[in-house]
Coordinates of C-alpha atoms in Angstrom, one line a residue:
Chain R
M1 CA 114.9 146.5 100.3
R2 CA 115.8 144.6 103.4
R3 CA 112.3 143.2 103.6
K4 CA 112.6 141.8 100.1
T5 CA 115.8 139.9 101.0
W6 CA 114.2 138.5 104.1
D7 CA 111.3 137.3 102.0
K8 CA 113.7 135.6 99.6
V9 CA 115.5 133.9 102.5
R10 CA 112.2 132.8 104.0
G11 CA 111.1 131.5 100.6
A12 CA 114.3 129.5 100.2
L13 CA 114.1 128.1 103.7
W14 CA 110.5 127.1 103.1
A15 CA 111.4 125.4 99.8
T16 CA 114.3 123.6 101.4
G17 CA 112.1 122.3 104.2
L18 CA 109.5 121.1 101.7
Y19 CA 112.1 119.3 99.6
A20 CA 113.5 117.7 102.8
L21 CA 110.0 116.4 103.6
L22 CA 109.4 115.2 100.1
I23 CA 112.7 113.3 100.0
A24 CA 112.1 111.8 103.5
L25 CA 108.7 110.6 102.3
A26 CA 110.1 109.2 99.1
A27 CA 112.7 107.3 101.2
F28 CA 109.9 105.9 103.4
L29 CA 108.0 104.7 100.4
L30 CA 111.0 103.3 98.5
A31 CA 113.2 101.9 101.3
P32 CA 111.5 98.5 101.3
F33 CA 112.1 98.2 97.5
V34 CA 115.8 99.2 97.8
W35 CA 116.2 96.6 100.5
M36 CA 114.4 94.1 98.3
V37 CA 116.9 94.5 95.5
L38 CA 119.9 94.6 97.8
I39 CA 118.9 91.3 99.5
S40 CA 118.2 89.7 96.1
V41 CA 121.9 90.1 95.2
H42 CA 123.2 88.3 98.3
P43 CA 124.4 84.7 97.9
W44 CA 121.7 82.1 97.5
N45 CA 120.4 80.6 100.8
T46 CA 122.2 83.0 103.1
P47 CA 120.5 84.5 106.2
I48 CA 119.3 88.1 106.3
P49 CA 122.2 90.5 106.4
A50 CA 122.7 93.0 109.1
I51 CA 122.2 96.6 108.0
S52 CA 125.9 97.2 107.9
D53 CA 126.4 94.2 105.5
L54 CA 123.4 95.1 103.3
I55 CA 125.7 95.8 100.4
P56 CA 127.1 92.3 99.8
R57 CA 130.9 92.0 99.8
G58 CA 133.1 89.1 98.7
P59 CA 135.9 87.6 100.9
D60 CA 138.2 90.3 99.6
G61 CA 136.0 93.1 101.0
Q62 CA 135.1 94.3 97.5
V63 CA 131.4 94.9 96.6
H64 CA 130.1 91.7 95.1
L65 CA 126.7 91.7 93.6
D66 CA 125.4 88.1 93.0
W67 CA 123.0 88.3 90.1
S68 CA 123.0 84.5 89.7
N69 CA 119.9 84.3 92.0
Y70 CA 117.9 85.7 89.1
G71 CA 119.0 82.8 86.9
L72 CA 118.3 80.3 89.7
V73 CA 114.7 81.6 90.2
L74 CA 113.9 82.0 86.5
F75 CA 115.1 78.6 85.7
D76 CA 114.1 76.8 88.9
P77 CA 114.0 73.1 88.0
N78 CA 110.9 72.7 90.3
L79 CA 108.9 75.7 89.1
P80 CA 108.1 76.7 85.5
V81 CA 108.7 80.4 86.1
A82 CA 109.0 81.1 82.4
R83 CA 105.5 79.5 82.0
F84 CA 104.1 81.7 84.8
L85 CA 105.5 84.7 83.0
F86 CA 103.9 83.6 79.7
N87 CA 100.6 83.0 81.5
S88 CA 100.6 86.4 83.1
A89 CA 101.5 88.1 79.9
F90 CA 99.0 86.2 77.7
V91 CA 96.1 86.5 80.2
T92 CA 96.8 90.2 80.9
L93 CA 97.1 91.2 77.2
T94 CA 94.0 89.3 76.2
V95 CA 91.9 90.8 79.0
V96 CA 93.2 94.3 78.4
V97 CA 92.3 94.2 74.7
G98 CA 89.0 92.4 75.2
Q99 CA 87.9 94.5 78.1
T100 CA 88.8 97.8 76.4
L101 CA 86.7 96.8 73.4
V102 CA 83.7 95.5 75.2
S103 CA 83.7 98.3 77.8
S104 CA 84.2 101.1 75.2
L105 CA 81.2 99.8 73.2
A106 CA 79.0 99.9 76.3
A107 CA 80.4 103.3 77.4
Y108 CA 79.5 104.7 73.9
G109 CA 75.9 103.3 74.4
F110 CA 75.6 104.9 77.8
A111 CA 77.2 108.2 76.9
K112 CA 75.9 108.9 73.4
L113 CA 72.6 107.0 72.9
H114 CA 69.2 107.4 74.5
F115 CA 67.1 104.4 75.3
R116 CA 64.6 103.4 77.8
G117 CA 66.1 101.6 80.8
R118 CA 69.5 103.2 80.3
E119 CA 69.8 104.7 83.7
L120 CA 68.6 101.5 85.4
V121 CA 71.1 99.3 83.6
F122 CA 73.9 101.8 84.3
A123 CA 72.9 101.7 88.0
L124 CA 73.2 97.9 87.8
F125 CA 76.8 98.4 86.5
L126 CA 77.6 100.8 89.3
G127 CA 76.0 98.7 92.0
S128 CA 77.8 95.6 90.9
M129 CA 81.1 97.6 91.0
M130 CA 80.5 98.4 94.6
F131 CA 78.7 95.3 96.0
A132 CA 79.2 92.2 93.8
G133 CA 82.8 91.6 94.9
P134 CA 82.4 89.6 98.1
V135 CA 79.5 87.3 97.1
T136 CA 80.3 86.2 93.5
Q137 CA 83.4 84.1 94.1
I138 CA 81.6 80.8 94.8
P139 CA 78.9 81.0 92.0
V140 CA 81.5 82.1 89.4
Y141 CA 83.7 79.2 90.4
L142 CA 80.7 76.8 90.0
L143 CA 79.8 78.4 86.7
L144 CA 83.4 77.9 85.4
R145 CA 83.4 74.4 86.7
S146 CA 80.2 73.4 85.0
L147 CA 81.6 74.9 81.7
G148 CA 84.7 72.8 82.2
W149 CA 86.8 75.9 82.2
L150 CA 88.6 75.5 85.5
D151 CA 92.4 75.3 85.3
S152 CA 92.4 76.7 81.8
Y153 CA 93.0 80.1 80.1
W154 CA 89.2 80.4 79.7
A155 CA 88.8 80.8 83.5
L156 CA 91.5 83.4 83.6
V157 CA 90.4 85.4 80.7
V158 CA 86.6 85.3 80.2
P159 CA 85.6 86.7 83.7
G160 CA 87.7 89.8 83.0
L161 CA 86.4 90.6 79.5
S162 CA 84.2 93.4 80.8
S163 CA 84.4 95.5 83.9
A164 CA 81.9 97.9 85.3
F165 CA 84.8 100.2 86.4
S166 CA 86.1 100.5 82.8
V167 CA 82.6 101.1 81.5
F168 CA 82.1 103.8 84.1
L169 CA 85.5 105.4 83.4
L170 CA 85.1 105.5 79.6
R171 CA 81.6 106.8 79.8
Q172 CA 82.9 109.8 81.8
F173 CA 85.4 110.5 79.1
F174 CA 83.0 110.0 76.2
M175 CA 80.4 112.3 77.7
Q176 CA 83.0 115.1 77.5
I177 CA 83.3 114.8 73.8
P178 CA 81.1 117.6 72.4
A179 CA 77.9 116.4 70.7
E180 CA 78.7 118.8 67.8
L181 CA 81.4 116.4 66.7
D182 CA 79.2 113.4 66.3
E183 CA 76.4 115.5 64.9
A184 CA 78.8 116.7 62.2
A185 CA 79.7 113.1 61.4
R186 CA 76.0 112.1 61.4
I187 CA 75.2 114.8 58.8
D188 CA 78.0 113.4 56.7
G189 CA 76.0 110.1 56.7
A190 CA 78.0 108.2 59.3
G191 CA 76.2 105.6 61.5
D192 CA 76.8 105.0 65.2
F193 CA 79.3 102.3 64.7
R194 CA 81.3 104.6 62.3
I195 CA 81.1 107.4 64.8
Y196 CA 82.3 105.1 67.6
A197 CA 85.2 103.8 65.5
R198 CA 86.2 106.9 63.6
V199 CA 85.3 109.8 65.9
V200 CA 85.0 108.8 69.5
M201 CA 87.7 106.2 69.8
P202 CA 90.4 108.2 68.1
L203 CA 89.6 111.2 70.3
S204 CA 89.8 109.1 73.4
K205 CA 93.2 107.6 73.1
A206 CA 94.3 109.0 76.4
A207 CA 91.1 107.7 78.0
L208 CA 91.5 104.2 76.5
A209 CA 95.1 104.2 77.6
T210 CA 94.0 105.0 81.2
A211 CA 91.4 102.3 81.3
A212 CA 93.8 99.8 79.7
A213 CA 96.4 100.7 82.3
F214 CA 94.0 100.2 85.2
T215 CA 93.1 96.8 83.7
F216 CA 96.7 95.9 83.2
F217 CA 97.6 96.4 86.8
G218 CA 94.4 94.9 88.1
V219 CA 94.9 91.6 86.1
W220 CA 98.7 91.3 86.5
T221 CA 98.5 91.7 90.2
D222 CA 95.3 89.7 90.7
F223 CA 95.9 87.0 93.2
F224 CA 92.6 85.7 94.4
N225 CA 91.0 84.6 91.1
P226 CA 93.9 82.7 89.6
L227 CA 94.4 81.2 93.1
I228 CA 91.0 79.6 93.1
Y229 CA 90.3 79.1 89.4
T230 CA 93.6 77.2 88.7
N231 CA 95.3 74.3 90.5
S232 CA 98.0 72.8 88.2
V233 CA 101.4 74.4 88.4
E234 CA 101.4 75.0 84.7
M235 CA 98.3 77.3 84.8
R236 CA 99.5 79.6 87.6
T237 CA 100.2 83.2 86.9
L238 CA 103.4 84.9 88.0
E239 CA 101.6 86.4 91.1
V240 CA 100.3 83.1 92.3
G241 CA 103.3 81.0 91.1
L242 CA 105.8 83.1 92.9
S243 CA 103.7 83.1 96.1
I244 CA 104.5 79.4 96.2
Y245 CA 108.1 80.5 96.5
K246 CA 107.4 82.0 99.9
N247 CA 105.6 78.9 101.1
S248 CA 107.8 76.1 99.7
Y249 CA 111.1 77.7 100.5
G250 CA 110.0 78.8 103.9
G251 CA 111.4 81.9 105.5
S252 CA 115.0 80.7 105.3
N253 CA 116.1 81.6 101.7
W254 CA 115.6 85.3 101.8
P255 CA 117.7 86.1 98.7
A256 CA 115.5 83.7 96.7
Q257 CA 112.3 85.2 98.0
M258 CA 113.4 88.8 97.3
T259 CA 114.6 87.8 93.8
A260 CA 111.1 86.4 93.2
A261 CA 109.5 89.6 94.4
V262 CA 111.7 91.7 92.1
I263 CA 110.8 89.5 89.2
V264 CA 107.1 90.0 89.9
M265 CA 107.6 93.8 90.3
L266 CA 109.8 94.6 87.4
P267 CA 107.2 94.4 84.5
L268 CA 104.8 96.4 86.6
L269 CA 107.4 99.2 87.2
V270 CA 108.3 99.3 83.5
V271 CA 104.7 99.6 82.4
F272 CA 104.0 102.1 85.1
L273 CA 106.8 104.4 83.9
F274 CA 105.2 104.5 80.5
V275 CA 101.6 105.1 81.6
Q276 CA 102.0 106.9 84.9
R277 CA 100.7 110.2 83.5
Y278 CA 97.3 108.6 82.7
F279 CA 96.8 107.5 86.3
V280 CA 96.2 110.9 87.7
K281 CA 93.7 111.8 85.0
G282 CA 91.9 108.5 85.3
I283 CA 91.5 108.5 89.0
M284 CA 90.3 112.1 88.9
L285 CA 87.6 111.3 86.4
G286 CA 86.6 108.1 88.2
S287 CA 85.8 110.1 91.3
I288 CA 83.4 112.5 89.7
K289 CA 79.9 111.4 90.2
Chain T
M1 CA 60.9 105.8 64.3
M2 CA 64.3 107.5 64.9
R3 CA 63.9 106.9 68.6
R4 CA 63.3 103.2 68.2
R5 CA 66.3 102.8 66.0
E6 CA 68.4 104.6 68.6
A7 CA 67.1 102.5 71.4
R8 CA 67.9 99.3 69.5
L9 CA 71.4 100.6 68.7
G10 CA 71.9 101.5 72.4
W11 CA 71.0 98.0 73.5
L12 CA 73.3 96.6 70.8
F13 CA 76.2 98.7 72.0
I14 CA 75.8 97.7 75.6
S15 CA 74.8 94.1 75.0
P16 CA 78.3 92.4 75.2
A17 CA 79.0 94.2 78.5
F18 CA 75.5 93.7 79.8
F19 CA 75.6 90.0 79.0
H20 CA 78.9 89.7 80.8
L21 CA 77.4 91.6 83.8
V22 CA 74.4 89.3 83.9
V23 CA 76.6 86.1 83.7
F24 CA 79.4 87.1 85.9
A25 CA 77.8 89.5 88.5
L26 CA 74.0 89.6 88.6
F27 CA 73.2 85.9 88.1
P28 CA 76.1 84.9 90.5
M29 CA 74.7 87.3 93.1
G30 CA 71.3 85.7 92.9
Y31 CA 72.8 82.2 92.9
A32 CA 74.9 83.0 95.9
L33 CA 71.7 84.0 97.8
Y34 CA 70.2 80.7 96.7
L35 CA 73.3 78.8 97.8
S36 CA 73.2 80.4 101.2
F37 CA 70.0 78.4 102.1
F38 CA 71.7 75.1 101.5
K39 CA 74.1 72.9 103.3
W40 CA 76.5 72.3 100.5
H41 CA 79.9 70.6 100.2
L42 CA 81.8 72.0 97.2
I43 CA 83.7 68.8 96.3
K44 CA 81.3 66.1 97.4
D45 CA 78.5 68.2 95.9
V46 CA 75.9 67.0 98.3
R47 CA 73.3 69.7 99.0
Q48 CA 70.5 69.9 101.4
Y49 CA 68.0 72.7 102.0
V50 CA 68.5 74.1 105.5
G51 CA 66.5 77.3 105.4
S52 CA 68.0 80.2 107.2
S53 CA 70.1 78.1 109.4
N54 CA 73.4 79.0 107.8
Y55 CA 72.6 82.6 108.7
A56 CA 71.6 81.6 112.2
F57 CA 74.7 79.6 112.6
C58 CA 77.2 82.2 111.4
L59 CA 75.6 85.1 113.3
T60 CA 76.1 83.1 116.5
D61 CA 79.4 81.5 115.5
E62 CA 82.1 83.0 117.7
T63 CA 84.8 82.6 115.0
F64 CA 82.8 84.4 112.4
L65 CA 81.7 87.2 114.8
H66 CA 85.3 87.6 115.9
S67 CA 86.3 87.9 112.2
L68 CA 83.8 90.7 111.7
W69 CA 85.2 92.4 114.7
N70 CA 88.7 92.0 113.4
S71 CA 87.6 93.5 110.0
A72 CA 86.1 96.5 111.9
K73 CA 89.4 96.9 113.8
Y74 CA 91.4 96.7 110.6
S75 CA 89.2 99.3 108.9
L76 CA 89.2 101.6 111.9
L77 CA 93.0 101.4 112.0
S78 CA 93.8 101.5 108.3
V79 CA 91.2 103.9 106.8
P80 CA 91.7 107.0 109.0
F81 CA 95.5 106.5 108.9
G82 CA 95.5 106.0 105.1
M83 CA 93.2 109.0 104.6
A84 CA 95.2 111.4 106.8
L85 CA 98.4 110.3 105.1
G86 CA 96.8 110.8 101.7
L87 CA 95.5 114.2 102.5
A88 CA 98.8 115.4 104.0
V89 CA 100.8 114.1 101.1
A90 CA 98.3 115.7 98.6
I91 CA 98.8 119.1 100.3
L92 CA 102.6 118.5 100.1
V93 CA 102.6 117.7 96.4
N94 CA 100.2 120.5 95.7
Q95 CA 103.1 123.0 96.4
K96 CA 104.5 124.7 93.4
L97 CA 108.0 123.3 93.3
R98 CA 110.3 122.3 90.6
G99 CA 110.3 118.5 90.0
I100 CA 107.1 117.9 92.0
S101 CA 105.7 115.6 89.5
I102 CA 108.6 113.2 90.0
F103 CA 107.6 112.9 93.6
R104 CA 104.0 112.3 92.7
T105 CA 105.1 109.5 90.5
I106 CA 107.4 108.0 93.2
Y107 CA 104.6 108.1 95.8
Y108 CA 102.3 106.2 93.5
I109 CA 104.7 103.2 93.0
P110 CA 103.6 101.1 96.1
A111 CA 100.0 101.3 94.8
I112 CA 100.8 99.6 91.5
S113 CA 103.0 96.9 93.1
S114 CA 102.1 93.3 93.2
G115 CA 100.3 92.3 96.4
V116 CA 102.4 89.2 96.7
A117 CA 105.7 91.0 96.3
I118 CA 104.6 93.6 98.8
A119 CA 103.7 90.9 101.3
M120 CA 107.1 89.2 100.9
L121 CA 108.8 92.5 101.3
W122 CA 106.9 93.5 104.5
I123 CA 107.3 90.1 106.1
Y124 CA 111.0 91.0 105.9
V125 CA 110.3 94.6 107.2
Y126 CA 108.5 93.2 110.2
L127 CA 110.9 90.3 111.0
P128 CA 112.2 90.3 114.6
E129 CA 115.9 91.2 115.2
T130 CA 117.0 91.2 111.6
G131 CA 113.9 92.8 109.9
L132 CA 114.2 96.3 108.5
L133 CA 112.1 98.0 111.2
N134 CA 113.6 96.2 114.2
S135 CA 117.2 96.4 113.0
M136 CA 116.9 100.1 112.4
A137 CA 115.2 100.8 115.7
L138 CA 117.4 98.5 117.7
G139 CA 120.5 100.1 116.1
L140 CA 119.5 103.4 117.6
L141 CA 117.6 102.4 120.8
G142 CA 118.4 98.7 121.4
E143 CA 120.6 97.2 124.1
H144 CA 123.7 98.5 122.4
G145 CA 122.0 101.3 120.4
R146 CA 123.8 104.5 119.7
L147 CA 121.1 106.7 121.3
T148 CA 120.2 104.3 124.1
P149 CA 122.4 105.8 126.9
M150 CA 121.1 109.3 126.1
V151 CA 117.4 108.3 126.2
A152 CA 117.9 106.1 129.2
S153 CA 119.5 108.9 131.2
M154 CA 116.7 111.3 130.1
L155 CA 114.2 108.8 131.4
G156 CA 116.2 108.3 134.5
K157 CA 116.2 104.5 134.0
P158 CA 119.8 103.4 133.4
D159 CA 118.7 99.9 132.1
W160 CA 116.2 101.2 129.6
H161 CA 116.4 99.9 126.0
L162 CA 114.0 98.8 123.2
A163 CA 113.4 95.1 122.8
S164 CA 112.9 93.4 119.4
I165 CA 109.3 93.0 118.5
D166 CA 108.0 90.1 116.4
F167 CA 105.3 92.2 114.8
L168 CA 103.5 89.5 112.8
N169 CA 103.5 87.0 115.6
S170 CA 102.2 89.2 118.3
T171 CA 98.5 89.4 119.0
Q172 CA 99.0 93.0 120.0
W173 CA 100.9 94.1 116.9
A174 CA 99.9 92.0 114.0
M175 CA 96.8 93.9 113.1
I176 CA 98.5 97.3 113.5
A177 CA 101.3 96.0 111.3
L178 CA 98.9 95.1 108.5
A179 CA 97.1 98.4 108.8
F180 CA 100.3 100.4 108.7
M181 CA 101.4 98.5 105.6
S182 CA 98.1 99.3 103.8
G183 CA 98.6 103.0 104.5
W184 CA 102.0 102.7 102.8
G185 CA 100.6 100.7 99.9
G186 CA 97.4 102.7 99.3
L187 CA 98.8 106.1 99.4
G188 CA 98.9 106.7 95.6
P189 CA 95.3 106.8 94.7
K190 CA 94.2 108.6 97.8
M191 CA 96.9 111.3 97.2
V192 CA 95.7 111.7 93.6
L193 CA 92.1 112.0 94.6
F194 CA 92.8 114.6 97.3
L195 CA 95.0 116.4 94.9
A196 CA 92.2 116.6 92.4
G197 CA 89.9 117.9 95.1
L198 CA 92.5 120.6 96.2
L199 CA 93.0 121.7 92.6
G200 CA 89.2 122.1 92.2
I201 CA 88.9 124.6 95.1
P202 CA 88.6 128.1 93.6
Q203 CA 91.5 130.4 94.5
S204 CA 89.0 133.2 95.2
L205 CA 87.8 131.5 98.3
Y206 CA 91.3 131.6 99.8
E207 CA 91.6 135.3 98.8
A208 CA 88.3 136.0 100.5
A209 CA 89.5 134.2 103.6
E210 CA 92.7 136.1 103.6
L211 CA 90.8 139.4 103.4
D212 CA 88.8 138.3 106.4
G213 CA 92.1 137.9 108.2
A214 CA 92.3 134.2 108.2
G215 CA 95.7 132.6 108.6
R216 CA 97.0 129.4 107.0
W217 CA 95.4 127.1 109.6
R218 CA 92.1 129.0 109.7
S219 CA 91.7 128.9 105.9
F220 CA 92.6 125.2 105.9
V221 CA 89.8 124.5 108.4
S222 CA 87.2 126.9 107.0
V223 CA 87.9 126.6 103.3
T224 CA 90.0 123.5 102.4
L225 CA 88.3 120.9 104.6
P226 CA 84.7 121.8 103.7
M227 CA 85.4 122.2 100.0
L228 CA 87.1 118.8 100.1
A229 CA 84.1 117.1 101.7
P230 CA 82.8 115.3 98.6
T231 CA 86.3 114.0 97.8
T232 CA 86.7 112.9 101.5
F233 CA 83.4 111.1 101.3
F234 CA 84.4 109.3 98.1
V235 CA 87.8 108.2 99.5
L236 CA 86.1 107.2 102.8
V237 CA 83.5 105.0 101.1
T238 CA 85.9 103.3 98.7
S239 CA 88.7 102.7 101.2
T240 CA 86.2 101.3 103.7
I241 CA 84.8 98.9 101.2
G242 CA 88.3 97.9 100.3
A243 CA 89.4 97.5 103.9
L244 CA 86.4 95.3 104.8
Q245 CA 87.4 92.9 102.0
V246 CA 91.1 92.7 102.6
F247 CA 92.5 89.3 101.8
T248 CA 96.0 89.0 100.1
P249 CA 98.2 90.4 102.9
V250 CA 96.4 88.3 105.5
Y251 CA 96.7 85.2 103.4
M252 CA 100.4 85.8 102.7
M253 CA 101.6 87.3 106.0
T254 CA 99.7 86.0 109.0
K255 CA 97.2 83.3 107.8
G256 CA 94.8 84.9 110.2
G257 CA 97.0 84.4 113.2
P258 CA 98.5 84.7 115.7
D259 CA 95.6 83.2 117.7
E260 CA 93.1 84.4 115.1
S261 CA 93.9 88.0 115.9
T262 CA 94.1 88.9 112.2
N263 CA 91.4 86.5 111.0
V264 CA 89.4 89.2 109.1
V265 CA 86.1 88.3 107.5
G266 CA 87.6 88.1 103.9
Y267 CA 90.0 85.4 105.1
Q268 CA 87.3 83.7 107.2
I269 CA 85.0 83.4 104.1
Y270 CA 87.9 82.1 102.1
Q271 CA 88.6 79.4 104.7
E272 CA 85.0 78.3 104.7
A273 CA 84.6 78.3 100.9
W274 CA 87.9 76.9 99.8
V275 CA 89.6 75.1 102.7
T276 CA 86.8 73.4 104.7
F277 CA 84.4 73.5 101.7
H278 CA 81.4 74.7 103.7
T279 CA 80.1 76.3 100.5
G280 CA 76.6 77.2 101.7
L281 CA 77.8 78.7 104.9
A282 CA 80.5 80.7 103.1
A283 CA 77.8 82.1 100.8
A284 CA 75.7 83.1 103.8
E285 CA 78.8 84.7 105.4
S286 CA 79.5 86.6 102.2
F287 CA 76.0 88.1 102.3
V288 CA 76.5 89.2 105.9
L289 CA 79.6 91.0 104.7
L290 CA 77.7 92.5 101.8
A291 CA 75.0 93.7 104.2
L292 CA 77.7 95.2 106.4
I293 CA 79.3 97.0 103.5
A294 CA 75.9 98.4 102.4
V295 CA 75.1 99.6 105.9
V296 CA 78.4 101.2 106.4
S297 CA 78.3 102.9 103.0
L298 CA 74.8 104.2 103.7
A299 CA 75.8 105.5 107.1
Q300 CA 78.7 107.3 105.7
F301 CA 76.5 108.8 103.0
R302 CA 74.0 110.0 105.7
M303 CA 76.9 111.5 107.7
M304 CA 78.2 113.2 104.6
K305 CA 74.8 114.7 103.8
S306 CA 74.4 116.1 107.2
T307 CA 77.9 117.6 107.2
L308 CA 77.2 119.3 103.9
V309 CA 73.9 120.7 105.1
G310 CA 75.7 122.0 108.2
Y311 CA 78.2 123.9 106.1
A312 CA 75.5 125.3 103.8
T313 CA 73.6 126.8 106.7
T314 CA 76.5 128.3 108.6

């Protein structure tokens, strides 16, 4: 009897300790974001507050959150932030839709059809995923330049219309769909395009959502490609456009800089809350060789 | 007949993606190799065949070699730290506790964040005097810190106190600061990968270890770690490849400084390609980086194989 009570106490202590650790870690991971939001509601162009003044107060000592910074950044007369937002949204959505379509077609080919050279071509996809990154930036730039696509939506969209990673991820999912299902459809007289559209795709909603989510975050937060493929202010994406904020306003206007950071972050957080459950699945599948 | 139809269909299904792969990855790789044998100015567009002299130049160029060394340093700092953190947190969130999935979600948030926003944020974290890190540390252990007198008396040095550190402007600290930030930012995917690995370990192995009298630590060393080896290998290879190519935080936070101490190879190639327009040289440098990535991945693969064989025989 006594032993049982002791075990209970020990279990409770253990759980309390674990929760304390979990919360401390959450604080470590989220603290910079909390500070970011708090600094963004300080008056425009004020120096960094001391920790004790982190929650802004008006002259009367009352808490005074100054949300006007958001208006000042979003409608900055020198920067078309609304245009950045549109560019990011348009480019990201187009790439997500296009890449999901192109990659799922290829994934179907690799997962469900047999043809000579399949393994070799798939190896090329995998190899490019690992090794193409560092060397392709200059040639792709030259290619886009000779097509006259630099500084246009073409340059921001077309290079993203397929991705080896998405092909790989979707192939993993498609291979798990039992062959009996497509056999059954085949006996009913369905061709491969029908099986792809009516059997495999509907069964893979979660997989497609996962691939789309990865693409969404990859494109929205892409910094390097828009940086080198565009140069007019009107063609910048949010990520590149608001990095100008840091440079042109220097380190002095911290509330402005943090407001810009929140504006970049907010759409990402909202989308993440909707799709977060797919991330665990997707990453786990992506790692299985 | 059937087979041929299937083959044609197979190629049809993969053709858009394959065409894209050829145009945006395979052909550019070949073209980059071709470019690396030319002296080529991107804007003036004058090109001159120079043989292997771009390679000869960069492999003896002190700035470039130093940038390779910086990348090695960055990887050696950030990869082990990030992996240890990822594994520790994976074990933590593998506990059966109510609400644990909320914590898993929270821990993932830095990984989906915008690199630019993160950089702006961490510039502030690392600021001298007023930055998050300095102001917290100095509040406790600075000249007028709350705990300063206590620690000073424990050390037997009455004048002891912490001084503010300008992390991003210090040759000693800047690289460590960037690596620490990457551990924070990259936690999510590593945690999920290790968690997947942990969930894949059969419970029976732990039961057998317990029967053999193994404690918690012993079963961690003898069951968990070896069973996680494939996951560890995957995380190691992918994070090393990522670390060797790091760019955005360096561009945003240190511009390779101070005194070139954070001029990693990704930033160095960016400079040559897009700032000084030494296009051919940049192409050669990117192939040196590619070779480095290939060699490191291969070495890690070899290491992994011998580890696994070691476990199989004992």
